[in-house]
Amino acid sequence: MVLDGTPPEAVEQIMELEITNLEERHMIGHSIFKNMGSYAPAFGMIGTLMGLVNMLQNLDDPSKIGAGMAVALLTTFYGAIFANLICIPF
């Protein structure tokens, strides 16, 4: 545009518009990660409840209790890790 003889004011206006649009796009992406970070622990807690229900269903067989407890603990861990290490830092 500069080489075509476009007035400097028009180039400045176009560049400011481009920067504004770029900032808006980045804010949308930021809000997506922020929302994912706030939802991830809740999904981890849902997995925890599923693991605890599985554990309580198998109380008659002590060898199966560990698997339900493992699911409960791992889903909590995964939800916290996903939120705090992947989503929220952005």
Coordinates of C-alpha atoms in Angstrom, one line a residue:
M1 CA 0.0 0.0 0.0
V2 CA 2.8 2.4 0.8
L3 CA 4.4 1.7 -2.6
D4 CA 1.1 2.3 -4.4
G5 CA 0.9 5.9 -3.1
T6 CA -1.8 5.3 -0.5
P7 CA -1.9 8.3 1.9
P8 CA -0.1 7.7 5.3
E9 CA -3.3 8.4 7.2
A10 CA -5.2 5.7 5.3
V11 CA -2.3 3.2 5.9
E12 CA -2.3 4.1 9.6
Q13 CA -6.1 3.7 9.9
I14 CA -6.0 0.3 8.2
M15 CA -3.1 -0.9 10.4
E16 CA -5.0 0.2 13.6
L17 CA -8.1 -1.7 12.4
E18 CA -6.0 -4.8 11.8
I19 CA -4.4 -4.5 15.3
T20 CA -7.9 -4.1 16.8
N21 CA -9.2 -7.2 15.0
L22 CA -6.2 -9.2 16.0
E23 CA -6.6 -8.3 19.7
E24 CA -10.3 -9.3 19.5
R25 CA -9.4 -12.7 18.0
H26 CA -6.8 -13.3 20.7
M27 CA -9.3 -12.3 23.5
I28 CA -11.8 -14.9 22.1
G29 CA -9.1 -17.6 22.2
H30 CA -8.1 -16.5 25.7
S31 CA -11.7 -16.7 27.0
I32 CA -12.0 -20.2 25.5
F33 CA -9.0 -21.4 27.5
K34 CA -10.2 -19.6 30.6
N35 CA -13.6 -21.3 30.5
M36 CA -12.0 -24.7 29.8
G37 CA -9.8 -24.1 32.8
S38 CA -12.8 -23.4 35.0
Y39 CA -14.7 -26.4 33.8
A40 CA -11.9 -29.0 33.9
P41 CA -11.9 -29.5 37.7
A42 CA -15.7 -30.0 37.7
F43 CA -15.3 -32.7 35.0
G44 CA -12.6 -34.3 37.2
M45 CA -15.1 -34.3 40.1
I46 CA -17.7 -36.1 38.0
G47 CA -15.1 -38.7 37.2
T48 CA -14.3 -39.0 40.9
L49 CA -18.0 -39.7 41.7
M50 CA -18.0 -42.3 39.0
G51 CA -15.0 -44.0 40.5
L52 CA -16.4 -43.9 44.0
V53 CA -19.7 -45.4 42.8
N54 CA -17.7 -48.1 41.1
M55 CA -15.7 -48.7 44.3
L56 CA -18.9 -48.9 46.4
Q57 CA -20.5 -51.4 44.0
N58 CA -17.5 -53.7 44.5
L59 CA -17.3 -53.6 48.3
D60 CA -18.0 -57.4 48.5
D61 CA -14.7 -58.1 46.6
P62 CA -11.8 -56.2 48.2
S63 CA -9.6 -56.9 45.1
K64 CA -11.8 -54.7 43.0
I65 CA -12.0 -51.7 45.3
G66 CA -8.6 -50.4 44.2
A67 CA -9.6 -50.0 40.6
G68 CA -12.6 -47.7 41.6
M69 CA -10.4 -45.7 43.9
A70 CA -7.8 -45.3 41.2
V71 CA -10.3 -43.9 38.8
A72 CA -11.6 -41.5 41.5
L73 CA -8.1 -40.2 42.3
L74 CA -6.9 -40.1 38.7
T75 CA -9.8 -38.2 37.3
T76 CA -9.4 -35.6 40.1
F77 CA -5.7 -35.4 39.3
Y78 CA -6.3 -35.1 35.5
G79 CA -8.9 -32.3 35.9
A80 CA -6.5 -30.3 38.1
I81 CA -3.6 -30.9 35.8
F82 CA -5.6 -30.0 32.7
A83 CA -6.9 -26.8 34.3
N84 CA -3.7 -25.5 35.9
L85 CA -1.0 -26.6 33.5
I86 CA -2.7 -26.5 30.1
C87 CA -5.7 -24.0 30.2
I88 CA -5.2 -21.4 32.9
P89 CA -1.5 -20.4 32.1
F90 CA -2.7 -18.9 28.8

